[in-house]
Coordinates of C-alpha atoms in Angstrom, one line a residue:
Chain I
M9 CA 6.4 12.7 -13.4
R10 CA 5.7 9.8 -11.3
C11 CA 7.7 8.3 -8.5
L12 CA 9.0 4.9 -9.6
N13 CA 8.7 3.5 -6.1
C14 CA 5.1 4.4 -5.2
H15 CA 3.9 5.5 -8.6
N16 CA 2.2 8.6 -7.2
V17 CA 2.4 11.8 -9.3
I18 CA 5.3 13.8 -7.9
N19 CA 3.9 17.2 -7.2
E20 CA 6.4 19.0 -5.1
E21 CA 6.7 22.7 -5.0
P22 CA 9.2 24.0 -7.1
T23 CA 12.0 25.8 -5.5
L24 CA 14.8 28.0 -7.0
I25 CA 17.1 25.1 -7.0
S26 CA 14.7 22.5 -8.4
L27 CA 13.8 24.8 -11.3
F28 CA 17.3 24.2 -12.7
T29 CA 18.0 20.7 -11.8
K30 CA 16.7 17.5 -13.5
N31 CA 13.5 16.2 -12.3
E32 CA 14.0 12.9 -10.5
P33 CA 11.5 10.0 -10.5
L34 CA 11.5 9.5 -6.8
C35 CA 9.2 11.3 -4.4
F36 CA 10.2 13.0 -1.1
T37 CA 8.4 10.6 1.1
C38 CA 9.8 7.5 -0.6
R39 CA 13.4 9.1 -0.6
T40 CA 13.3 9.6 3.2
A41 CA 11.9 6.2 3.8
L42 CA 14.5 4.4 1.8
N43 CA 17.5 6.7 2.7
F44 CA 17.4 5.3 6.1
K45 CA 20.0 4.5 8.7
Y46 CA 19.3 3.2 12.3
P47 CA 20.8 5.3 15.0
G48 CA 23.7 3.7 17.0
A49 CA 27.2 2.5 17.3
R50 CA 28.5 0.6 14.3
C51 CA 31.3 -1.7 13.2
G52 CA 33.8 0.4 11.3
R53 CA 34.2 -2.3 8.7
C54 CA 30.7 -3.9 7.9
H55 CA 28.5 -1.1 9.5
Q56 CA 26.7 -3.7 11.5
L57 CA 25.0 -2.1 14.5
V58 CA 27.0 -3.0 17.6
T59 CA 26.6 -2.3 21.3
E60 CA 30.0 -0.6 21.4
Q61 CA 31.7 1.2 18.6
T62 CA 34.5 -1.1 17.2
D63 CA 36.8 -1.2 14.3
M64 CA 36.0 -4.8 13.5
C65 CA 33.1 -6.7 14.9
R66 CA 33.2 -10.5 15.6
D67 CA 31.6 -11.5 12.3
C68 CA 34.3 -9.3 10.5
R69 CA 37.1 -10.9 12.3
V70 CA 35.9 -14.4 11.3
L71 CA 35.6 -13.4 7.7
Y72 CA 38.9 -11.3 7.7
A73 CA 40.8 -14.5 9.0
L74 CA 39.3 -16.6 6.0
Y75 CA 39.5 -13.8 3.4
P76 CA 41.9 -11.0 4.1
D77 CA 41.6 -9.4 0.8
I78 CA 39.1 -6.4 1.2
N79 CA 40.5 -3.1 2.3
K80 CA 37.3 -0.9 2.9
M81 CA 33.6 -1.6 2.8
Y82 CA 30.9 1.0 2.1
T83 CA 27.1 0.7 2.1
V84 CA 24.4 3.1 1.0
T85 CA 21.2 2.4 3.1
D86 CA 20.2 0.1 5.8
Y87 CA 18.0 -2.9 4.8
N88 CA 14.7 -1.6 6.5
E89 CA 11.2 -2.7 5.7
E90 CA 10.8 -0.2 2.8
M91 CA 14.1 -1.4 1.2
K92 CA 13.1 -5.0 1.7
L93 CA 9.8 -4.5 -0.3
L94 CA 11.9 -2.6 -2.9
M95 CA 14.5 -5.3 -3.3
H96 CA 11.9 -8.0 -3.4
R97 CA 10.0 -6.1 -6.2
Y98 CA 13.4 -5.4 -8.0
K99 CA 14.8 -8.8 -7.8
F100 CA 11.9 -11.1 -7.8
V101 CA 9.0 -9.2 -9.5
R102 CA 11.4 -7.9 -12.0
D103 CA 10.6 -4.3 -11.6
Y104 CA 13.6 -3.1 -13.5
A105 CA 12.6 0.7 -13.1
L106 CA 13.8 0.4 -9.4
S107 CA 17.3 0.3 -10.7
E108 CA 16.8 4.1 -11.1
V109 CA 15.5 4.5 -7.7
L110 CA 18.7 2.7 -6.2
A111 CA 20.9 4.8 -8.4
L112 CA 19.3 8.0 -7.1
L113 CA 20.1 7.0 -3.6
C114 CA 23.6 5.9 -4.4
T115 CA 25.7 9.1 -4.1
F116 CA 29.2 7.5 -4.2
N117 CA 32.3 8.6 -6.0
F118 CA 33.1 5.6 -8.4
K119 CA 35.7 7.7 -10.2
Q120 CA 38.3 6.9 -7.6
Y121 CA 38.7 3.4 -8.8
D122 CA 40.2 2.0 -12.0
Y123 CA 37.8 -0.8 -12.3
V124 CA 34.3 -1.4 -11.1
V125 CA 33.1 -5.0 -11.0
P126 CA 29.7 -6.2 -10.2
V127 CA 29.0 -9.5 -8.5
P128 CA 27.6 -11.9 -11.2
V129 CA 24.3 -13.7 -11.1
S130 CA 24.1 -17.2 -12.3
E131 CA 22.9 -18.2 -15.7
A132 CA 19.9 -19.7 -14.2
R133 CA 18.9 -16.6 -12.3
L134 CA 19.6 -14.4 -15.4
K135 CA 17.3 -16.4 -17.5
E136 CA 14.6 -15.8 -14.8
R137 CA 15.3 -12.2 -14.2
T138 CA 16.7 -11.0 -17.5
Y139 CA 19.1 -8.7 -15.9
N140 CA 21.9 -8.6 -13.3
Q141 CA 20.5 -6.4 -10.6
T142 CA 23.7 -4.9 -9.7
S143 CA 24.9 -4.1 -13.2
A144 CA 21.6 -2.4 -13.9
V145 CA 22.1 0.1 -11.1
L146 CA 25.6 0.8 -12.2
E147 CA 24.2 1.4 -15.8
A148 CA 21.7 3.8 -14.4
L149 CA 24.4 5.7 -12.6
D150 CA 26.4 5.9 -16.0
V151 CA 29.4 4.0 -14.2
K152 CA 31.6 2.1 -16.7
Y153 CA 31.9 -1.5 -15.2
M154 CA 33.6 -4.6 -16.2
D155 CA 32.4 -8.1 -15.7
M156 CA 35.4 -10.1 -14.4
L157 CA 33.6 -12.9 -12.5
G158 CA 31.4 -15.7 -13.3
T159 CA 29.5 -17.9 -10.9
K160 CA 28.5 -21.6 -10.5
K161 CA 26.1 -20.8 -7.7
V162 CA 22.8 -22.8 -8.2
K163 CA 20.8 -22.0 -4.9
R164 CA 19.6 -18.6 -3.9
Q165 CA 21.9 -17.2 -1.2
S166 CA 18.6 -16.1 0.7
E167 CA 17.8 -19.9 0.9
L168 CA 20.8 -20.8 2.8
S169 CA 21.7 -20.4 6.5
R170 CA 24.8 -18.5 7.6
H171 CA 26.4 -21.7 8.4
E172 CA 25.7 -23.2 5.1
R173 CA 27.0 -19.9 3.6
L174 CA 30.4 -20.1 5.4
N175 CA 30.9 -23.7 4.5
S176 CA 30.0 -23.4 0.9
T177 CA 32.9 -23.7 -1.7
N178 CA 33.7 -20.6 -3.4
P179 CA 31.3 -20.4 -6.5
F180 CA 33.1 -17.6 -8.2
Y181 CA 35.6 -17.9 -11.0
L182 CA 37.6 -15.5 -13.3
L183 CA 36.2 -15.0 -16.7
E184 CA 38.5 -16.1 -19.4
N185 CA 38.9 -12.7 -20.9
V186 CA 40.5 -11.3 -17.7
S187 CA 42.2 -14.4 -16.3
S188 CA 45.6 -13.5 -17.9
M189 CA 45.6 -9.9 -17.0
N190 CA 48.0 -8.4 -14.5
L191 CA 46.5 -5.4 -12.8
S192 CA 49.1 -4.6 -10.2
G193 CA 49.0 -1.0 -8.9
K194 CA 45.3 -0.7 -10.0
S195 CA 42.3 -0.4 -7.7
V196 CA 38.9 -2.1 -7.9
L197 CA 35.5 -1.7 -6.3
I198 CA 33.3 -4.8 -6.1
T199 CA 29.6 -4.0 -6.0
D200 CA 26.7 -6.0 -4.8
D201 CA 23.1 -5.3 -3.9
I202 CA 22.7 -6.5 -0.3
Y203 CA 25.3 -7.3 2.4
T204 CA 23.9 -9.9 4.7
T205 CA 26.6 -12.2 6.0
G206 CA 29.2 -10.7 3.8
I207 CA 30.3 -14.1 2.7
T208 CA 29.4 -13.5 -1.0
I209 CA 31.4 -10.4 -1.4
H210 CA 34.6 -11.8 0.5
Q211 CA 34.5 -14.8 -1.7
A212 CA 34.3 -12.6 -4.8
A213 CA 37.2 -10.6 -3.5
N214 CA 39.2 -13.7 -2.7
V215 CA 38.9 -14.8 -6.5
I216 CA 39.6 -11.3 -8.0
K217 CA 42.8 -10.7 -5.9
V218 CA 44.6 -13.2 -8.1
L219 CA 44.9 -10.3 -10.6
N220 CA 47.2 -8.5 -8.3
F221 CA 45.1 -5.4 -7.6
Q222 CA 46.7 -3.0 -5.2
N223 CA 43.4 -2.1 -3.5
I224 CA 40.1 -4.0 -3.3
D225 CA 37.1 -2.2 -1.9
V226 CA 33.4 -3.0 -1.6
L227 CA 30.3 -1.2 -2.1
T228 CA 26.8 -2.7 -1.3
F229 CA 23.6 -0.8 -1.8
S230 CA 22.0 -2.0 1.4
K231 CA 23.2 -3.6 4.5
A232 CA 20.9 -6.1 6.4
Q233 CA 21.1 -5.5 10.2
H234 CA 20.8 -8.6 12.1
I235 CA 20.0 -7.5 15.8
Chain Q
M9 CA -11.5 -15.2 -17.3
I10 CA -9.2 -15.3 -14.1
L11 CA -5.6 -14.7 -14.6
K12 CA -3.3 -16.6 -12.5
H13 CA 0.5 -17.1 -12.5
G14 CA 1.2 -20.8 -12.9
A15 CA -2.2 -21.6 -14.5
P16 CA -2.0 -24.0 -17.5
D17 CA -3.6 -22.1 -20.2
V18 CA -2.3 -19.1 -22.1
M19 CA -4.9 -16.3 -22.1
F20 CA -2.9 -13.6 -23.8
D21 CA 0.3 -14.3 -25.7
R22 CA 1.8 -11.1 -24.4
G23 CA 1.0 -9.1 -21.2
V24 CA 1.6 -5.7 -22.8
K25 CA 0.6 -5.0 -26.4
N26 CA 0.1 -1.7 -28.3
N27 CA 0.8 0.4 -25.2
Q28 CA -2.0 -1.3 -23.3
C29 CA -1.7 -3.7 -20.4
L30 CA -3.9 -6.6 -21.1
R31 CA -4.3 -7.6 -17.5
C32 CA -5.3 -4.4 -15.8
G33 CA -6.3 -2.4 -18.8
N34 CA -3.8 0.5 -18.1
G35 CA -3.1 2.6 -21.2
D36 CA -1.4 5.5 -19.5
K37 CA 2.0 5.9 -21.0
D38 CA 3.5 7.3 -17.8
L39 CA 2.7 3.9 -16.0
F40 CA 4.7 1.8 -18.3
Y41 CA 8.5 1.3 -18.2
T42 CA 10.8 0.2 -20.9
Y43 CA 14.4 -1.0 -20.7
Y44 CA 16.8 -2.8 -22.9
S45 CA 17.5 -6.3 -21.8
S46 CA 21.0 -7.4 -23.1
Y47 CA 20.1 -10.9 -22.1
E48 CA 17.0 -11.2 -24.3
N49 CA 18.7 -8.8 -26.7
T50 CA 15.3 -6.6 -27.0
D51 CA 13.4 -3.8 -25.4
I52 CA 11.1 -5.0 -22.7
T53 CA 8.0 -2.8 -21.8
Y54 CA 6.1 -3.7 -18.6
C55 CA 3.1 -2.2 -16.7
L56 CA 3.9 -0.4 -13.5
H57 CA 0.1 0.0 -12.6
C58 CA -0.3 -3.7 -11.7
I59 CA 3.2 -4.7 -10.8
A60 CA 2.3 -5.6 -7.4
L61 CA 0.6 -8.7 -8.8
G62 CA 3.6 -9.8 -10.7
R63 CA 5.0 -8.3 -13.9
S64 CA 2.9 -8.0 -16.9
D65 CA 5.3 -7.3 -19.9
S66 CA 5.7 -7.3 -23.6
L67 CA 7.6 -10.6 -23.6
N68 CA 5.8 -13.2 -21.6
P69 CA 2.3 -14.6 -22.0
L70 CA -0.4 -14.2 -19.3
Y71 CA -1.7 -17.5 -18.0
G72 CA -5.2 -18.2 -16.5
C73 CA -8.4 -20.1 -16.8
E74 CA -11.9 -19.4 -18.3
T75 CA -14.8 -18.2 -16.1
L76 CA -16.7 -20.7 -14.5
R77 CA -20.5 -20.3 -13.2
K78 CA -22.1 -22.7 -10.9
S79 CA -25.1 -22.3 -8.7
E80 CA -25.0 -22.9 -5.0
N81 CA -27.8 -23.3 -2.6
I82 CA -26.8 -20.8 0.1
D83 CA -28.9 -19.1 2.7
Y84 CA -28.1 -16.7 5.5
R85 CA -29.5 -15.8 8.9
L86 CA -29.7 -12.4 10.5
E87 CA -29.9 -11.7 14.3
F88 CA -32.5 -9.1 13.7
E89 CA -35.2 -8.3 11.3
L90 CA -34.7 -5.6 8.6
N91 CA -37.0 -2.5 9.1
D92 CA -39.3 -1.5 6.3
I93 CA -37.1 1.0 4.7
Q94 CA -34.2 -1.6 4.6
K95 CA -36.7 -4.2 3.3
Q96 CA -37.7 -1.9 0.4
A97 CA -34.0 -1.2 -0.5
S98 CA -33.4 -4.9 -0.4
A99 CA -36.1 -5.5 -2.8
R100 CA -34.8 -2.8 -5.1
L101 CA -31.4 -4.4 -5.0
L102 CA -32.8 -7.9 -5.7
D103 CA -34.6 -6.4 -8.6
A104 CA -31.6 -4.8 -10.0
I105 CA -29.7 -8.1 -9.9
K106 CA -32.6 -9.8 -11.6
N107 CA -32.9 -7.4 -14.4
K108 CA -29.2 -6.9 -14.8
H109 CA -28.9 -3.2 -14.2
N110 CA -26.8 -0.9 -12.0
L111 CA -28.0 0.5 -8.7
M112 CA -26.9 3.0 -6.3
L113 CA -27.7 2.7 -2.6
Y114 CA -27.5 6.2 -1.2
A115 CA -27.7 5.6 2.5
V116 CA -26.8 7.7 5.5
T117 CA -23.9 6.4 7.5
G118 CA -25.0 3.7 9.9
A119 CA -28.1 2.8 7.8
G120 CA -27.0 -1.0 7.7
K121 CA -26.1 -1.1 4.2
T122 CA -24.3 -4.5 4.2
E123 CA -27.4 -6.3 5.5
I124 CA -29.4 -5.0 2.7
T125 CA -27.4 -6.8 0.1
F126 CA -27.8 -10.3 1.6
E127 CA -31.0 -11.1 -0.3
G128 CA -29.5 -10.1 -3.6
I129 CA -26.4 -12.1 -2.9
K130 CA -28.4 -15.1 -2.0
Y131 CA -30.5 -14.9 -5.3
A132 CA -27.3 -14.5 -7.4
R133 CA -25.5 -17.4 -6.0
Q134 CA -28.5 -19.6 -6.3
N135 CA -28.8 -18.8 -9.8
G136 CA -25.0 -19.4 -10.6
L137 CA -24.0 -15.7 -10.8
N138 CA -20.5 -14.8 -9.6
V139 CA -20.5 -12.2 -6.9
A140 CA -17.9 -9.8 -5.7
F141 CA -18.2 -7.6 -2.6
I142 CA -15.5 -5.1 -2.8
S143 CA -14.2 -1.9 -1.3
P144 CA -11.3 0.4 -1.7
R145 CA -10.5 0.1 2.0
I146 CA -8.9 -3.0 3.8
D147 CA -10.6 -2.2 7.0
V148 CA -13.9 -2.2 5.2
V149 CA -13.2 -5.5 3.5
K150 CA -12.2 -7.3 6.7
E151 CA -15.3 -6.0 8.4
V152 CA -17.7 -7.1 5.6
Y153 CA -16.0 -10.4 5.3
L154 CA -16.6 -11.1 9.0
R155 CA -20.3 -10.0 8.7
L156 CA -20.9 -12.2 5.6
A157 CA -19.2 -15.1 7.1
D158 CA -21.3 -14.7 10.1
A159 CA -24.6 -14.5 8.3
F160 CA -23.9 -17.0 5.5
K161 CA -22.7 -19.9 7.8
G162 CA -20.9 -22.7 6.0
V163 CA -20.6 -20.9 2.7
R164 CA -17.1 -20.7 1.2
I165 CA -16.2 -16.9 0.7
D166 CA -13.0 -16.0 -1.0
L167 CA -11.0 -13.2 0.8
M168 CA -8.4 -11.2 -0.9
Y169 CA -6.5 -8.1 0.1
S170 CA -2.8 -7.3 -0.1
G171 CA -0.8 -10.1 1.5
V172 CA -4.0 -12.2 2.2
K173 CA -5.3 -14.7 -0.3
S174 CA -7.8 -17.3 0.7
V175 CA -9.5 -18.4 -2.5
F176 CA -11.8 -21.3 -3.2
S177 CA -13.5 -20.8 -6.4
H178 CA -13.7 -17.0 -7.4
M179 CA -17.5 -17.3 -7.3
F180 CA -18.2 -15.5 -4.1
T181 CA -15.4 -13.0 -3.3
V182 CA -14.8 -10.2 -0.9
C183 CA -11.7 -8.3 -1.8
T184 CA -10.1 -4.8 -2.3
V185 CA -10.5 -3.1 -5.7
H186 CA -6.9 -3.8 -6.6
Q187 CA -7.3 -7.5 -6.4
L188 CA -9.7 -7.4 -9.4
F189 CA -6.9 -6.7 -11.8
N190 CA -6.6 -10.5 -12.4
C191 CA -10.4 -10.7 -13.3
I192 CA -11.7 -10.1 -16.6
N193 CA -15.3 -10.2 -17.6
H194 CA -15.9 -12.4 -14.7
Y195 CA -18.4 -11.2 -11.9
D196 CA -22.1 -10.8 -12.6
V197 CA -22.7 -8.9 -9.5
I198 CA -20.3 -6.4 -8.0
I199 CA -21.3 -4.7 -4.9
I200 CA -18.8 -1.7 -4.0
D201 CA -19.0 -0.4 -0.5
E202 CA -17.7 3.1 0.2
V203 CA -17.3 3.8 -3.6
D204 CA -16.2 7.2 -2.8
A205 CA -13.5 6.4 -0.5
F206 CA -9.7 6.9 -1.3
P207 CA -8.2 6.0 -3.8
L208 CA -11.2 5.3 -6.0
P209 CA -12.2 8.9 -7.0
E210 CA -8.6 9.8 -7.3
E211 CA -7.5 7.1 -9.6
P212 CA -9.9 6.8 -12.5
L213 CA -8.1 3.6 -13.7
L214 CA -9.5 1.6 -10.7
M215 CA -12.9 2.3 -11.9
E216 CA -12.0 0.9 -15.3
T217 CA -10.7 -2.1 -13.5
I218 CA -13.9 -2.7 -11.9
K219 CA -15.8 -2.3 -15.2
R220 CA -13.4 -4.7 -16.8
A221 CA -13.8 -7.4 -14.0
A222 CA -17.7 -7.1 -14.6
A223 CA -19.3 -9.4 -17.1
D224 CA -21.1 -7.6 -20.0
D225 CA -24.5 -7.8 -18.4
A226 CA -23.5 -7.4 -14.8
S227 CA -25.0 -5.3 -12.2
I228 CA -22.8 -3.0 -10.3
I229 CA -24.2 -2.0 -7.0
L230 CA -22.7 1.2 -5.5
M231 CA -23.0 2.0 -2.0
T232 CA -22.2 5.3 -0.4
A233 CA -23.3 8.2 1.9
T234 CA -21.5 10.7 -0.2
P235 CA -21.9 10.0 -4.0
T236 CA -20.2 12.0 -6.7
S237 CA -21.8 13.0 -9.9
E238 CA -19.9 10.4 -11.8
M239 CA -21.3 7.7 -9.6
K240 CA -24.8 8.9 -10.1
R241 CA -24.3 8.7 -13.8
L242 CA -22.9 5.1 -13.7
A243 CA -25.9 4.1 -11.7
G244 CA -28.6 5.8 -13.9
K245 CA -31.1 8.5 -12.9
N246 CA -33.8 6.0 -12.0
N247 CA -31.6 3.4 -10.2
I248 CA -30.9 5.4 -7.1
V249 CA -32.3 4.2 -3.6
T250 CA -32.2 6.6 -0.8
I251 CA -32.2 5.7 2.7
A252 CA -32.4 8.8 4.9
R253 CA -32.8 7.2 8.3
R254 CA -30.5 5.1 10.3
Y255 CA -31.6 1.7 11.4
H256 CA -32.3 2.7 14.9
G257 CA -34.4 5.5 13.7
Y258 CA -32.7 8.5 15.4
D259 CA -31.7 11.7 13.9
L260 CA -28.1 12.2 12.7
A261 CA -26.2 14.5 14.9
V262 CA -25.9 18.0 13.5
P263 CA -22.3 19.5 14.0
N264 CA -21.6 22.5 16.0
I265 CA -19.3 25.1 14.6
V266 CA -16.4 26.4 16.8
W267 CA -14.7 29.4 15.6
H268 CA -11.2 28.8 16.6
N269 CA -7.7 29.1 15.0
A270 CA -6.4 25.9 16.3
D271 CA -3.3 26.0 13.9
K272 CA -2.0 29.1 15.4
Y273 CA -1.7 27.4 18.8
I274 CA -0.4 24.0 17.5
R275 CA 2.3 25.9 15.6
K276 CA 3.6 27.4 18.9
N277 CA 3.4 23.9 20.5
K278 CA 0.5 24.9 22.7
I279 CA -2.8 23.1 23.2
P280 CA -5.5 25.3 21.7
P281 CA -7.6 26.5 24.7
K282 CA -11.0 25.8 23.3
L283 CA -9.9 22.3 22.3
M284 CA -8.8 21.7 25.9
E285 CA -12.2 23.0 27.3
L286 CA -14.2 20.7 25.0
V287 CA -12.0 17.6 25.7
D288 CA -12.2 18.3 29.4
D289 CA -16.0 18.4 29.2
I290 CA -16.2 15.1 27.3
I291 CA -13.9 13.5 29.7
N292 CA -15.9 14.6 32.6
E293 CA -19.1 13.1 31.2
H294 CA -17.3 9.9 30.7
R295 CA -17.4 9.9 26.8
K296 CA -14.8 9.3 24.3
V297 CA -13.6 11.4 21.5
L298 CA -12.1 11.2 18.1
I299 CA -10.0 14.2 17.0
F300 CA -9.6 14.6 13.3
F301 CA -6.6 16.4 11.7
P302 CA -6.0 17.5 8.2
D303 CA -2.5 16.3 8.0
I304 CA -0.1 14.0 9.8
A305 CA 2.5 16.7 10.7
M306 CA 0.0 18.8 12.5
M307 CA -1.4 15.8 14.5
K308 CA 2.1 14.8 15.5
S309 CA 3.0 18.2 16.9
L310 CA -0.1 18.5 18.9
A311 CA 0.2 14.7 20.1
A312 CA 3.6 15.7 21.5
V313 CA 2.2 18.4 23.7
I314 CA -1.1 16.9 24.6
K315 CA 0.2 13.6 25.7
A316 CA 1.6 15.1 28.9
K317 CA -1.9 16.2 29.9
Y318 CA -4.0 13.2 29.1
S319 CA -2.6 9.8 29.7
R320 CA -5.4 7.7 28.0
L321 CA -4.5 9.2 24.6
E322 CA -3.0 7.7 21.5
S323 CA -2.7 8.9 17.7
V324 CA -3.0 6.9 14.6
Y325 CA -2.3 7.5 10.9
S326 CA -2.1 5.3 7.8
G327 CA 1.5 4.4 8.1
D328 CA 1.2 3.6 11.7
K329 CA 2.3 -0.1 12.4
E330 CA 0.3 -0.2 15.6
R331 CA -2.8 1.3 14.0
Y332 CA -5.2 -1.7 14.4
K333 CA -4.0 -2.3 17.9
K334 CA -4.7 1.2 18.9
V335 CA -8.2 1.3 17.5
Q336 CA -8.8 -1.9 19.3
M337 CA -7.8 -0.3 22.5
M338 CA -10.2 2.5 21.8
R339 CA -12.9 0.0 21.2
D340 CA -12.1 -1.9 24.4
G341 CA -12.3 1.3 26.4
E342 CA -8.7 1.5 27.2
L343 CA -8.4 4.9 25.6
D344 CA -10.6 8.0 25.9
I345 CA -9.0 10.2 23.3
L346 CA -7.8 9.0 19.8
L347 CA -6.2 11.6 17.5
T348 CA -6.4 10.6 13.9
T349 CA -6.1 11.6 10.2
T350 CA -8.9 10.8 7.7
I351 CA -8.2 7.1 8.0
L352 CA -10.7 6.6 10.5
E353 CA -13.5 8.7 8.8
R354 CA -15.1 5.5 7.8
G355 CA -15.8 1.9 8.9
V356 CA -15.1 2.3 12.7
T357 CA -17.9 2.3 15.4
F358 CA -17.1 3.4 19.1
V359 CA -19.8 3.7 21.8
N360 CA -20.4 7.0 23.6
L361 CA -18.4 8.9 21.0
D362 CA -17.9 12.5 20.3
V363 CA -15.9 14.1 17.5
I364 CA -13.9 17.1 17.1
V365 CA -12.4 18.3 13.7
I366 CA -9.5 20.5 13.8
D367 CA -9.2 23.0 10.9
A368 CA -12.4 21.7 9.4
H369 CA -12.1 24.2 6.5
R370 CA -9.4 21.9 5.0
F371 CA -11.8 18.9 4.7
R372 CA -14.1 18.0 1.8
S373 CA -17.7 17.8 2.5
A374 CA -17.7 14.0 1.7
S375 CA -15.1 13.5 4.5
L376 CA -16.9 15.7 6.9
I377 CA -20.3 13.8 6.3
Q378 CA -18.4 10.5 6.9
I379 CA -16.8 11.9 10.1
C380 CA -20.1 13.2 11.4
G381 CA -21.5 9.7 10.7
R382 CA -19.1 8.3 13.4
V383 CA -21.2 9.4 16.2
G384 CA -24.5 7.8 17.5
R385 CA -24.2 4.4 15.4
K386 CA -25.5 2.2 18.3
P387 CA -29.1 2.1 19.6
K388 CA -27.9 2.5 23.1
D389 CA -26.0 5.7 22.3
P390 CA -27.9 7.0 19.2
T391 CA -26.7 10.6 19.4
G392 CA -23.4 12.4 20.0
N393 CA -21.8 15.7 19.8
I394 CA -19.7 17.0 16.7
W395 CA -17.6 20.1 16.9
L396 CA -16.1 21.5 13.7
M397 CA -13.1 23.7 14.6
T398 CA -12.5 26.3 12.0
T399 CA -11.4 29.9 11.3
F400 CA -13.7 30.5 8.4
N401 CA -16.8 29.0 6.7
T402 CA -16.4 27.0 3.5
S403 CA -18.9 25.3 1.0
G404 CA -17.8 21.9 2.4
I405 CA -18.9 22.9 5.9
T406 CA -22.2 24.5 4.7
K407 CA -23.0 21.4 2.4
T408 CA -22.2 19.0 5.3
I409 CA -24.8 20.7 7.5
A410 CA -27.3 21.1 4.9
A411 CA -27.0 17.4 3.8
I412 CA -27.4 16.2 7.3
R413 CA -30.4 18.5 7.9
Q414 CA -32.0 17.2 4.7
F415 CA -31.5 13.6 5.9
N416 CA -33.2 14.3 9.2
K417 CA -36.1 15.9 7.4
G418 CA -36.4 12.5 5.7
R419 CA -35.4 13.7 2.3
D420 CA -32.5 12.7 0.2
A421 CA -29.9 15.4 -0.3
L422 CA -29.1 14.7 -3.9

């Protein structure tokens, strides 16, 4: 078995437990490097590193004033150098196998939600990449998800500044097959790959709230730490 | 041909076909990945082996351009003259290139291997042959590039290693082995420095990559101080040139064995007493020391305790971001002691250096010979001391000492 991140042969000593569990295509070194959180106090909402522990950092207050739709936000890892390389390979070199690696890192209870919705990628991006990077991880995790959103976005988010992102019009819209649904009393989890400024995910939540969800939570695989 | 993303011509209509990657030649089924793309409505298989250079898959074509050959009237200058042994080796190498056969340059560490190749490179380029000077190690690639650029003044040399690409024509290239994935049947002369360095012996696919990058009648020049039997086979029995003397003419230092269970002390977070004695002596004589460890964990635990005693001390390993900075500090004389794993076994030169190997029984003889080759590389400090700390004798240690003695007697140790 080879590690899908470093492609080295995984040659770990078998233990009593590993004998009875499924072999996972991720070596110990890569797992440790990827499953990484910087030490320090964090914002209780977006998990940004802050100097003093707080329930809501300044960025979150600004976003919350604009889009007060999200209840709780979760994130799996910090966006460190190793994760940056992985995401680059996964999204731009189209190394689809890394969806399995992200899935292995993601120990999250999806069952508590009635619906799981991935943030969509634009048609142009889909043509380039041939897959939605968020859905691919959900598929690897065997999570049933539902596409509810579409996007008119043209430019890459990573090409825009924070200011440009804040002032951009909301690119998301509800897909036709769900737009007439009333999902009051139901809960939804919106998932995305990276949380940078948080604007994407807040805009997505703002569109999806029209369906009357009782609770909207958010999960991102990696949180970029701007220090 | 040279494969290049964005080039106009289609070289292969698919990157992956019949369980084979047409770019890197990979045929190992463990190194392919297949998934169903609902967008394309089909299964896509792609190659994991060369993914770092962009994806080669069963859906998209590979673009590139055909091989060009053009002669270039180049010349070089050396600051010093080659000695007789080097001149002989240089003539054999030139002969191999003229007659298009492989050659192995089996030379002691510090024999001045790089300079021996210059005459051959000059001939090759003047006759329109494409030349690649490659090595599995980035440090070696950088060092060789600087030396070539210094000698061949004004000549455009391509330099490629992960993250760096300065390419003019693909006719005279210095690069790491991995960069050759994009070249097929292209180079007429391939010189490999440190052929036995990680990961070349561990990954047989890389040797295939080199053979693929070579033209049908290419000469492959293998340079090493510690050849494997496979390399000898590739070169051919009659195509081995041995240099048993360093260019400054002095003997190689023969290692001393110190019977000491260093691991026992390191486990208890103590400095091994015999190590401390040795280091103290070295410092008192105003020399510097490289201490080699078999693994990173062991090095880190000793570094934690030894740092309190010696201030001019650092430790390096492959993943260390400040690795190059620390090596430079050692070179500049800001450090006396450098703890290291096998990453510094090749390609580094320090003056007034001694070497200590902890748990020498855990090293291969190829590694030990390279490590011993770190001392006495400069004419003004032609010898040095080597201590192998071990709890028991191994064939690796015996072989190392035997090989060095053979070299010193002027014979080859094959």
